[in-house]
């Protein structure tokens, strides 16, 4: 990946049929490899096929092919050190592209002054955190591609507290298996600890340099660019560190829990 997107956000290219056919061939070839039977990650597929999974149509094809794959094998292939590609500022989509299971009209208004982040499970210091406390923590900025399982994507710029730093600051047990989230709009989800500790996973407070609005997840949302959009909860109300598997809103509707690279 050379940091250049293969298309401008929102500017769909015509579907390249020959590319799709090549994909099919590659997939069949990979399925024959005994070692990998049963599961593959997006990252592994990129490496093995040399196909550009950052292209809109190929991402969609890969996702469709992935949907039946087994979470455990995918997690096995996940590399905690492999980074999602980052992009130049000129590709950042403004305004931010919104998506949620409810329409924009249904997104709750949250009062930042009275909002508290609840902490639960294997966390030493469960005192609820204020937004001011989160704002005071060190922030990093990333320009990465957000990929939704519905088949669209955009490049955005998110700033936030590295999630590893946040977890350490509250005394979370980093050997626990999962981190689970509950949101203001009844959305919920969970990620594996390796993803939680990934260097690009952050508790986001800003989009393109401005405090995120409620559509982008105010007061805080998770950004985990090694995961699909639905693994990145917005308007977080509670975080739990746990060894007990917790499902998610879209996982309960049939999507693959791992859903990442
Ligand atoms: N609270 C909440 N978080 C959510 C969702 C949602 O419906 N509610 N949708 C998920 C899905 S499917 C996607 S693609 C992204 C969209 O994030 P965006 O609006 O910043 O593009 O948010 C994810 N997080
Ligand atoms: Mo999504």
mmCIF file of C-alpha atoms and ligand atoms in Angstrom:
data_model
loop_
_atom_site.group_PDB
_atom_site.id
_atom_site.type_symbol
_atom_site.label_atom_id
_atom_site.label_comp_id
_atom_site.label_asym_id
_atom_site.label_seq_id
_atom_site.Cartn_x
_atom_site.Cartn_y
_atom_site.Cartn_z
ATOM 1 C CA UNK A 1 0.000 0.000 0.000
ATOM 2 C CA UNK A 2 1.549 3.300 -1.005
ATOM 3 C CA UNK A 3 -0.834 5.567 0.873
ATOM 4 C CA UNK A 4 -2.708 6.604 -2.267
ATOM 5 C CA UNK A 5 -6.361 5.634 -2.515
ATOM 6 C CA UNK A 6 -7.441 3.799 -5.659
ATOM 7 C CA UNK A 7 -10.485 6.011 -6.034
ATOM 8 C CA UNK A 8 -11.801 9.243 -4.595
ATOM 9 C CA UNK A 9 -14.384 8.769 -1.868
ATOM 10 C CA UNK A 10 -17.904 8.833 -3.225
ATOM 11 C CA UNK A 11 -16.686 8.535 -6.791
ATOM 12 C CA UNK A 12 -17.613 4.993 -7.790
ATOM 13 C CA UNK A 13 -15.729 3.420 -10.685
ATOM 14 C CA UNK A 14 -17.455 1.092 -13.101
ATOM 15 C CA UNK A 15 -17.197 -2.532 -12.026
ATOM 16 C CA UNK A 16 -14.224 -4.203 -13.652
ATOM 17 C CA UNK A 17 -15.560 -7.639 -14.586
ATOM 18 C CA UNK A 18 -12.159 -9.085 -15.387
ATOM 19 C CA UNK A 19 -10.939 -8.067 -11.935
ATOM 20 C CA UNK A 20 -13.896 -9.850 -10.388
ATOM 21 C CA UNK A 21 -13.185 -12.984 -12.422
ATOM 22 C CA UNK A 22 -9.569 -12.922 -11.270
ATOM 23 C CA UNK A 23 -10.809 -12.661 -7.709
ATOM 24 C CA UNK A 24 -12.951 -15.742 -8.128
ATOM 25 C CA UNK A 25 -10.013 -17.710 -9.469
ATOM 26 C CA UNK A 26 -7.842 -16.592 -6.589
ATOM 27 C CA UNK A 27 -10.481 -17.509 -4.051
ATOM 28 C CA UNK A 28 -10.951 -20.981 -5.460
ATOM 29 C CA UNK A 29 -7.175 -21.438 -5.464
ATOM 30 C CA UNK A 30 -6.918 -20.389 -1.856
ATOM 31 C CA UNK A 31 -9.742 -22.638 -0.781
ATOM 32 C CA UNK A 32 -7.771 -25.576 -2.110
ATOM 33 C CA UNK A 33 -4.911 -24.836 0.263
ATOM 34 C CA UNK A 34 -5.503 -27.179 3.150
ATOM 35 C CA UNK A 35 -3.713 -24.932 5.626
ATOM 36 C CA UNK A 36 -6.169 -22.113 5.066
ATOM 37 C CA UNK A 37 -9.365 -24.093 4.629
ATOM 38 C CA UNK A 38 -12.080 -22.675 6.822
ATOM 39 C CA UNK A 39 -10.968 -19.102 7.130
ATOM 40 C CA UNK A 40 -8.980 -16.131 5.897
ATOM 41 C CA UNK A 41 -8.618 -12.512 6.863
ATOM 42 C CA UNK A 42 -8.800 -9.511 4.537
ATOM 43 C CA UNK A 43 -5.123 -8.885 5.180
ATOM 44 C CA UNK A 44 -4.142 -12.445 4.410
ATOM 45 C CA UNK A 45 -6.217 -12.371 1.253
ATOM 46 C CA UNK A 46 -4.453 -9.196 0.135
ATOM 47 C CA UNK A 47 -1.080 -10.769 0.726
ATOM 48 C CA UNK A 48 -1.930 -14.040 -0.972
ATOM 49 C CA UNK A 49 -3.718 -12.699 -4.035
ATOM 50 C CA UNK A 50 -2.006 -9.362 -4.457
ATOM 51 C CA UNK A 51 -5.511 -8.003 -5.062
ATOM 52 C CA UNK A 52 -6.162 -4.478 -3.907
ATOM 53 C CA UNK A 53 -8.800 -4.844 -1.228
ATOM 54 C CA UNK A 54 -8.985 -1.069 -0.840
ATOM 55 C CA UNK A 55 -10.877 -0.875 -4.142
ATOM 56 C CA UNK A 56 -14.631 -0.532 -3.679
ATOM 57 C CA UNK A 57 -15.723 -3.523 -5.738
ATOM 58 C CA UNK A 58 -12.969 -5.837 -4.603
ATOM 59 C CA UNK A 59 -13.624 -4.983 -0.958
ATOM 60 C CA UNK A 60 -17.250 -5.931 -1.480
ATOM 61 C CA UNK A 61 -16.320 -9.207 -3.136
ATOM 62 C CA UNK A 62 -13.865 -10.072 -0.434
ATOM 63 C CA UNK A 63 -16.459 -9.278 2.220
ATOM 64 C CA UNK A 64 -19.025 -11.484 0.578
ATOM 65 C CA UNK A 65 -16.503 -14.276 0.371
ATOM 66 C CA UNK A 66 -15.567 -13.712 4.005
ATOM 67 C CA UNK A 67 -19.037 -13.816 5.440
ATOM 68 C CA UNK A 68 -19.043 -17.548 5.921
ATOM 69 C CA UNK A 69 -15.559 -17.763 7.340
ATOM 70 C CA UNK A 70 -14.839 -18.810 10.800
ATOM 71 C CA UNK A 71 -13.926 -16.167 13.396
ATOM 72 C CA UNK A 72 -11.324 -18.256 15.146
ATOM 73 C CA UNK A 73 -9.224 -18.897 12.058
ATOM 74 C CA UNK A 74 -9.437 -15.243 11.073
ATOM 75 C CA UNK A 75 -8.357 -14.135 14.519
ATOM 76 C CA UNK A 76 -5.436 -16.534 14.266
ATOM 77 C CA UNK A 77 -4.265 -14.759 11.109
ATOM 78 C CA UNK A 78 -4.713 -11.246 12.583
ATOM 79 C CA UNK A 79 -1.437 -9.460 13.096
ATOM 80 C CA UNK A 80 -1.463 -6.984 15.983
ATOM 81 C CA UNK A 81 1.363 -5.085 14.292
ATOM 82 C CA UNK A 82 0.063 -4.847 10.714
ATOM 83 C CA UNK A 83 -1.141 -1.302 10.125
ATOM 84 C CA UNK A 84 -4.125 -0.155 8.104
ATOM 85 C CA UNK A 85 -2.997 2.210 5.303
ATOM 86 C CA UNK A 86 -3.002 5.942 6.068
ATOM 87 C CA UNK A 87 -3.775 8.632 3.482
ATOM 88 C CA UNK A 88 -3.008 12.204 2.539
ATOM 89 C CA UNK A 89 -5.171 14.981 4.036
ATOM 90 C CA UNK A 90 -6.558 15.911 0.611
ATOM 91 C CA UNK A 91 -8.577 12.677 0.490
ATOM 92 C CA UNK A 92 -10.407 13.266 3.771
ATOM 93 C CA UNK A 93 -14.172 13.354 3.216
ATOM 94 C CA UNK A 94 -15.926 16.474 4.492
ATOM 95 C CA UNK A 95 -18.468 16.445 5.840
ATOM 96 C CA UNK A 96 -18.072 13.081 7.487
ATOM 97 C CA UNK A 97 -20.173 10.263 5.991
ATOM 98 C CA UNK A 98 -22.838 9.083 8.404
ATOM 99 C CA UNK A 99 -24.326 5.626 8.843
ATOM 100 C CA UNK A 100 -26.327 3.961 11.621
ATOM 101 C CA UNK A 101 -29.065 1.385 12.023
ATOM 102 C CA UNK A 102 -31.439 4.261 12.786
ATOM 103 C CA UNK A 103 -31.850 7.429 10.722
ATOM 104 C CA UNK A 104 -30.095 10.691 11.619
ATOM 105 C CA UNK A 105 -33.353 11.925 13.226
ATOM 106 C CA UNK A 106 -33.217 9.121 15.778
ATOM 107 C CA UNK A 107 -29.659 9.783 16.983
ATOM 108 C CA UNK A 108 -29.778 10.764 20.670
ATOM 109 C CA UNK A 109 -28.609 14.196 21.860
ATOM 110 C CA UNK A 110 -26.039 13.784 24.586
ATOM 111 C CA UNK A 111 -25.096 16.520 27.040
ATOM 112 C CA UNK A 112 -21.299 16.395 27.169
ATOM 113 C CA UNK A 113 -21.164 18.067 30.597
ATOM 114 C CA UNK A 114 -23.262 15.422 32.379
ATOM 115 C CA UNK A 115 -22.206 12.420 30.250
ATOM 116 C CA UNK A 116 -20.125 9.826 32.112
ATOM 117 C CA UNK A 117 -18.304 6.870 30.634
ATOM 118 C CA UNK A 118 -19.239 3.812 32.701
ATOM 119 C CA UNK A 119 -16.523 1.201 33.252
ATOM 120 C CA UNK A 120 -17.127 -2.410 34.127
ATOM 121 C CA UNK A 121 -15.617 -5.857 34.349
ATOM 122 C CA UNK A 122 -11.866 -6.399 34.699
ATOM 123 C CA UNK A 123 -10.986 -2.744 35.345
ATOM 124 C CA UNK A 124 -9.179 -1.680 38.543
ATOM 125 C CA UNK A 125 -10.461 1.919 38.629
ATOM 126 C CA UNK A 126 -14.167 1.870 37.730
ATOM 127 C CA UNK A 127 -14.798 5.538 38.552
ATOM 128 C CA UNK A 128 -16.934 6.858 35.670
ATOM 129 C CA UNK A 129 -14.867 9.145 33.429
ATOM 130 C CA UNK A 130 -15.908 12.645 32.369
ATOM 131 C CA UNK A 131 -15.457 14.038 28.887
ATOM 132 C CA UNK A 132 -13.020 16.610 30.278
ATOM 133 C CA UNK A 133 -10.869 13.775 31.614
ATOM 134 C CA UNK A 134 -10.825 12.096 28.195
ATOM 135 C CA UNK A 135 -10.010 15.382 26.435
ATOM 136 C CA UNK A 136 -7.031 15.806 28.798
ATOM 137 C CA UNK A 137 -5.511 12.480 27.720
ATOM 138 C CA UNK A 138 -2.918 12.293 24.919
ATOM 139 C CA UNK A 139 -4.453 12.262 21.435
ATOM 140 C CA UNK A 140 -3.228 10.902 18.096
ATOM 141 C CA UNK A 141 -4.601 11.534 14.603
ATOM 142 C CA UNK A 142 -5.136 8.981 11.829
ATOM 143 C CA UNK A 143 -6.367 9.298 8.245
ATOM 144 C CA UNK A 144 -7.678 5.871 7.359
ATOM 145 C CA UNK A 145 -10.368 4.222 5.300
ATOM 146 C CA UNK A 146 -13.688 3.409 6.917
ATOM 147 C CA UNK A 147 -15.222 0.334 5.269
ATOM 148 C CA UNK A 148 -18.876 -0.586 5.795
ATOM 149 C CA UNK A 149 -20.106 -4.109 5.187
ATOM 150 C CA UNK A 150 -22.853 -2.585 3.020
ATOM 151 C CA UNK A 151 -20.217 -2.023 0.336
ATOM 152 C CA UNK A 152 -19.197 1.642 0.676
ATOM 153 C CA UNK A 153 -16.193 3.353 2.204
ATOM 154 C CA UNK A 154 -14.566 6.739 2.729
ATOM 155 C CA UNK A 155 -11.316 8.176 4.004
ATOM 156 C CA UNK A 156 -11.634 10.163 7.221
ATOM 157 C CA UNK A 157 -9.447 11.872 9.773
ATOM 158 C CA UNK A 158 -10.056 10.860 13.356
ATOM 159 C CA UNK A 159 -8.265 12.057 16.489
ATOM 160 C CA UNK A 160 -8.548 10.338 19.807
ATOM 161 C CA UNK A 161 -6.920 8.683 22.783
ATOM 162 C CA UNK A 162 -4.964 5.545 21.822
ATOM 163 C CA UNK A 163 -7.216 2.845 23.219
ATOM 164 C CA UNK A 164 -4.289 0.987 24.755
ATOM 165 C CA UNK A 165 -3.370 4.116 26.696
ATOM 166 C CA UNK A 166 -6.964 4.509 27.861
ATOM 167 C CA UNK A 167 -7.184 0.874 29.000
ATOM 168 C CA UNK A 168 -3.890 1.158 30.869
ATOM 169 C CA UNK A 169 -4.964 4.423 32.523
ATOM 170 C CA UNK A 170 -8.076 2.791 34.038
ATOM 171 C CA UNK A 171 -6.167 -0.290 35.137
ATOM 172 C CA UNK A 172 -7.828 -2.687 32.691
ATOM 173 C CA UNK A 173 -6.669 -6.301 32.692
ATOM 174 C CA UNK A 174 -4.944 -6.417 29.291
ATOM 175 C CA UNK A 175 -4.886 -10.213 29.416
ATOM 176 C CA UNK A 176 -8.703 -10.352 29.306
ATOM 177 C CA UNK A 177 -10.209 -11.657 26.070
ATOM 178 C CA UNK A 178 -12.708 -8.959 25.061
ATOM 179 C CA UNK A 179 -13.714 -5.348 25.343
ATOM 180 C CA UNK A 180 -17.463 -4.756 25.042
ATOM 181 C CA UNK A 181 -19.321 -1.495 24.371
ATOM 182 C CA UNK A 182 -22.820 -0.193 25.037
ATOM 183 C CA UNK A 183 -24.026 2.878 23.147
ATOM 184 C CA UNK A 184 -26.590 5.633 23.652
ATOM 185 C CA UNK A 185 -28.769 4.424 20.743
ATOM 186 C CA UNK A 186 -29.100 0.793 21.920
ATOM 187 C CA UNK A 187 -26.221 -0.250 19.657
ATOM 188 C CA UNK A 188 -23.721 -2.642 21.244
ATOM 189 C CA UNK A 189 -20.640 -4.599 20.226
ATOM 190 C CA UNK A 190 -17.367 -6.147 21.271
ATOM 191 C CA UNK A 191 -13.804 -6.579 20.009
ATOM 192 C CA UNK A 192 -10.969 -8.939 20.870
ATOM 193 C CA UNK A 193 -8.182 -7.625 23.118
ATOM 194 C CA UNK A 194 -5.592 -7.805 20.288
ATOM 195 C CA UNK A 195 -7.683 -5.314 18.318
ATOM 196 C CA UNK A 196 -8.236 -3.156 21.409
ATOM 197 C CA UNK A 197 -4.453 -2.913 21.871
ATOM 198 C CA UNK A 198 -3.687 -2.357 18.160
ATOM 199 C CA UNK A 199 -1.678 0.874 17.711
ATOM 200 C CA UNK A 200 -4.334 2.437 15.439
ATOM 201 C CA UNK A 201 -7.314 1.687 17.688
ATOM 202 C CA UNK A 202 -8.457 4.888 19.407
ATOM 203 C CA UNK A 203 -11.232 6.408 21.504
ATOM 204 C CA UNK A 204 -12.164 9.163 19.085
ATOM 205 C CA UNK A 205 -13.190 12.693 20.089
ATOM 206 C CA UNK A 206 -12.554 14.635 16.844
ATOM 207 C CA UNK A 207 -13.213 14.393 13.125
ATOM 208 C CA UNK A 208 -11.108 16.521 10.733
ATOM 209 C CA UNK A 209 -9.895 18.634 13.643
ATOM 210 C CA UNK A 210 -13.372 19.420 15.082
ATOM 211 C CA UNK A 211 -15.179 17.875 18.041
ATOM 212 C CA UNK A 212 -17.232 15.023 16.581
ATOM 213 C CA UNK A 213 -20.935 15.743 16.186
ATOM 214 C CA UNK A 214 -23.571 13.244 17.269
ATOM 215 C CA UNK A 215 -23.713 11.681 13.788
ATOM 216 C CA UNK A 216 -19.997 10.901 14.004
ATOM 217 C CA UNK A 217 -20.426 9.564 17.539
ATOM 218 C CA UNK A 218 -20.348 12.427 20.085
ATOM 219 C CA UNK A 219 -19.088 12.367 22.748
ATOM 220 C CA UNK A 220 -16.767 9.424 21.970
ATOM 221 C CA UNK A 221 -16.647 6.562 19.479
ATOM 222 C CA UNK A 222 -14.218 3.773 18.776
ATOM 223 C CA UNK A 223 -12.076 3.858 15.620
ATOM 224 C CA UNK A 224 -10.431 0.545 14.790
ATOM 225 C CA UNK A 225 -9.290 0.758 11.144
ATOM 226 C CA UNK A 226 -8.399 -2.942 11.048
ATOM 227 C CA UNK A 227 -12.113 -3.631 11.466
ATOM 228 C CA UNK A 228 -15.257 -3.078 9.434
ATOM 229 C CA UNK A 229 -17.436 -0.086 10.293
ATOM 230 C CA UNK A 230 -19.922 -2.016 12.372
ATOM 231 C CA UNK A 231 -17.161 -3.031 14.829
ATOM 232 C CA UNK A 232 -16.635 0.655 15.689
ATOM 233 C CA UNK A 233 -19.349 1.780 18.119
ATOM 234 C CA UNK A 234 -20.356 5.445 18.316
ATOM 235 C CA UNK A 235 -21.808 7.412 21.260
ATOM 236 C CA UNK A 236 -20.256 5.029 23.783
ATOM 237 C CA UNK A 237 -21.900 4.963 27.216
ATOM 238 C CA UNK A 238 -20.192 1.964 28.825
ATOM 239 C CA UNK A 239 -17.052 -0.102 28.349
ATOM 240 C CA UNK A 240 -16.586 -3.552 29.877
ATOM 241 C CA UNK A 241 -13.390 -5.617 29.923
ATOM 242 C CA UNK A 242 -14.315 -9.285 30.091
ATOM 243 C CA UNK A 243 -13.410 -12.899 29.395
ATOM 244 C CA UNK A 244 -17.020 -13.654 28.524
ATOM 245 C CA UNK A 245 -17.938 -13.441 24.847
ATOM 246 C CA UNK A 246 -20.279 -10.553 24.093
ATOM 247 C CA UNK A 247 -22.051 -10.345 20.772
ATOM 248 C CA UNK A 248 -22.952 -7.213 18.836
ATOM 249 C CA UNK A 249 -25.894 -5.571 17.109
ATOM 250 C CA UNK A 250 -24.958 -6.721 13.585
ATOM 251 C CA UNK A 251 -23.443 -9.995 14.748
ATOM 252 C CA UNK A 252 -26.854 -10.833 16.243
ATOM 253 C CA UNK A 253 -28.233 -10.195 12.729
ATOM 254 C CA UNK A 254 -25.885 -12.608 11.003
ATOM 255 C CA UNK A 255 -22.592 -10.820 10.388
ATOM 256 C CA UNK A 256 -19.247 -12.353 11.184
ATOM 257 C CA UNK A 257 -17.937 -11.315 14.646
ATOM 258 C CA UNK A 258 -14.252 -10.995 13.634
ATOM 259 C CA UNK A 259 -14.865 -8.859 10.508
ATOM 260 C CA UNK A 260 -11.423 -7.404 10.152
ATOM 261 C CA UNK A 261 -7.929 -7.854 8.773
HETATM 262 N N1 LIG B 1 -23.887 3.652 18.248
HETATM 263 C C1 LIG B 1 -23.776 3.181 16.984
HETATM 264 N N2 LIG B 1 -22.546 2.936 16.509
HETATM 265 C C2 LIG B 1 -22.386 2.466 15.245
HETATM 266 C C3 LIG B 1 -23.505 2.203 14.413
HETATM 267 C C4 LIG B 1 -24.789 2.465 14.947
HETATM 268 O O1 LIG B 1 -25.834 2.254 14.293
HETATM 269 N N3 LIG B 1 -24.884 2.965 16.240
HETATM 270 N N4 LIG B 1 -23.314 1.729 13.140
HETATM 271 C C5 LIG B 1 -22.024 1.128 12.817
HETATM 272 C C6 LIG B 1 -21.813 1.009 11.375
HETATM 273 S S1 LIG B 1 -22.599 -0.252 10.568
HETATM 274 C C7 LIG B 1 -20.961 1.838 10.698
HETATM 275 S S2 LIG B 1 -20.605 1.623 9.067
HETATM 276 C C8 LIG B 1 -20.317 2.977 11.393
HETATM 277 C C9 LIG B 1 -20.621 4.276 10.666
HETATM 278 O O2 LIG B 1 -19.830 5.274 11.196
HETATM 279 P P1 LIG B 1 -19.885 6.728 10.581
HETATM 280 O O3 LIG B 1 -21.292 7.252 10.766
HETATM 281 O O4 LIG B 1 -18.871 7.466 11.365
HETATM 282 O O5 LIG B 1 -19.556 6.622 9.115
HETATM 283 O O6 LIG B 1 -20.719 3.123 12.737
HETATM 284 C C10 LIG B 1 -20.866 1.919 13.431
HETATM 285 N N5 LIG B 1 -21.124 2.244 14.810
HETATM 286 MO MO1 LIG B 2 -21.516 -0.398 8.592
#
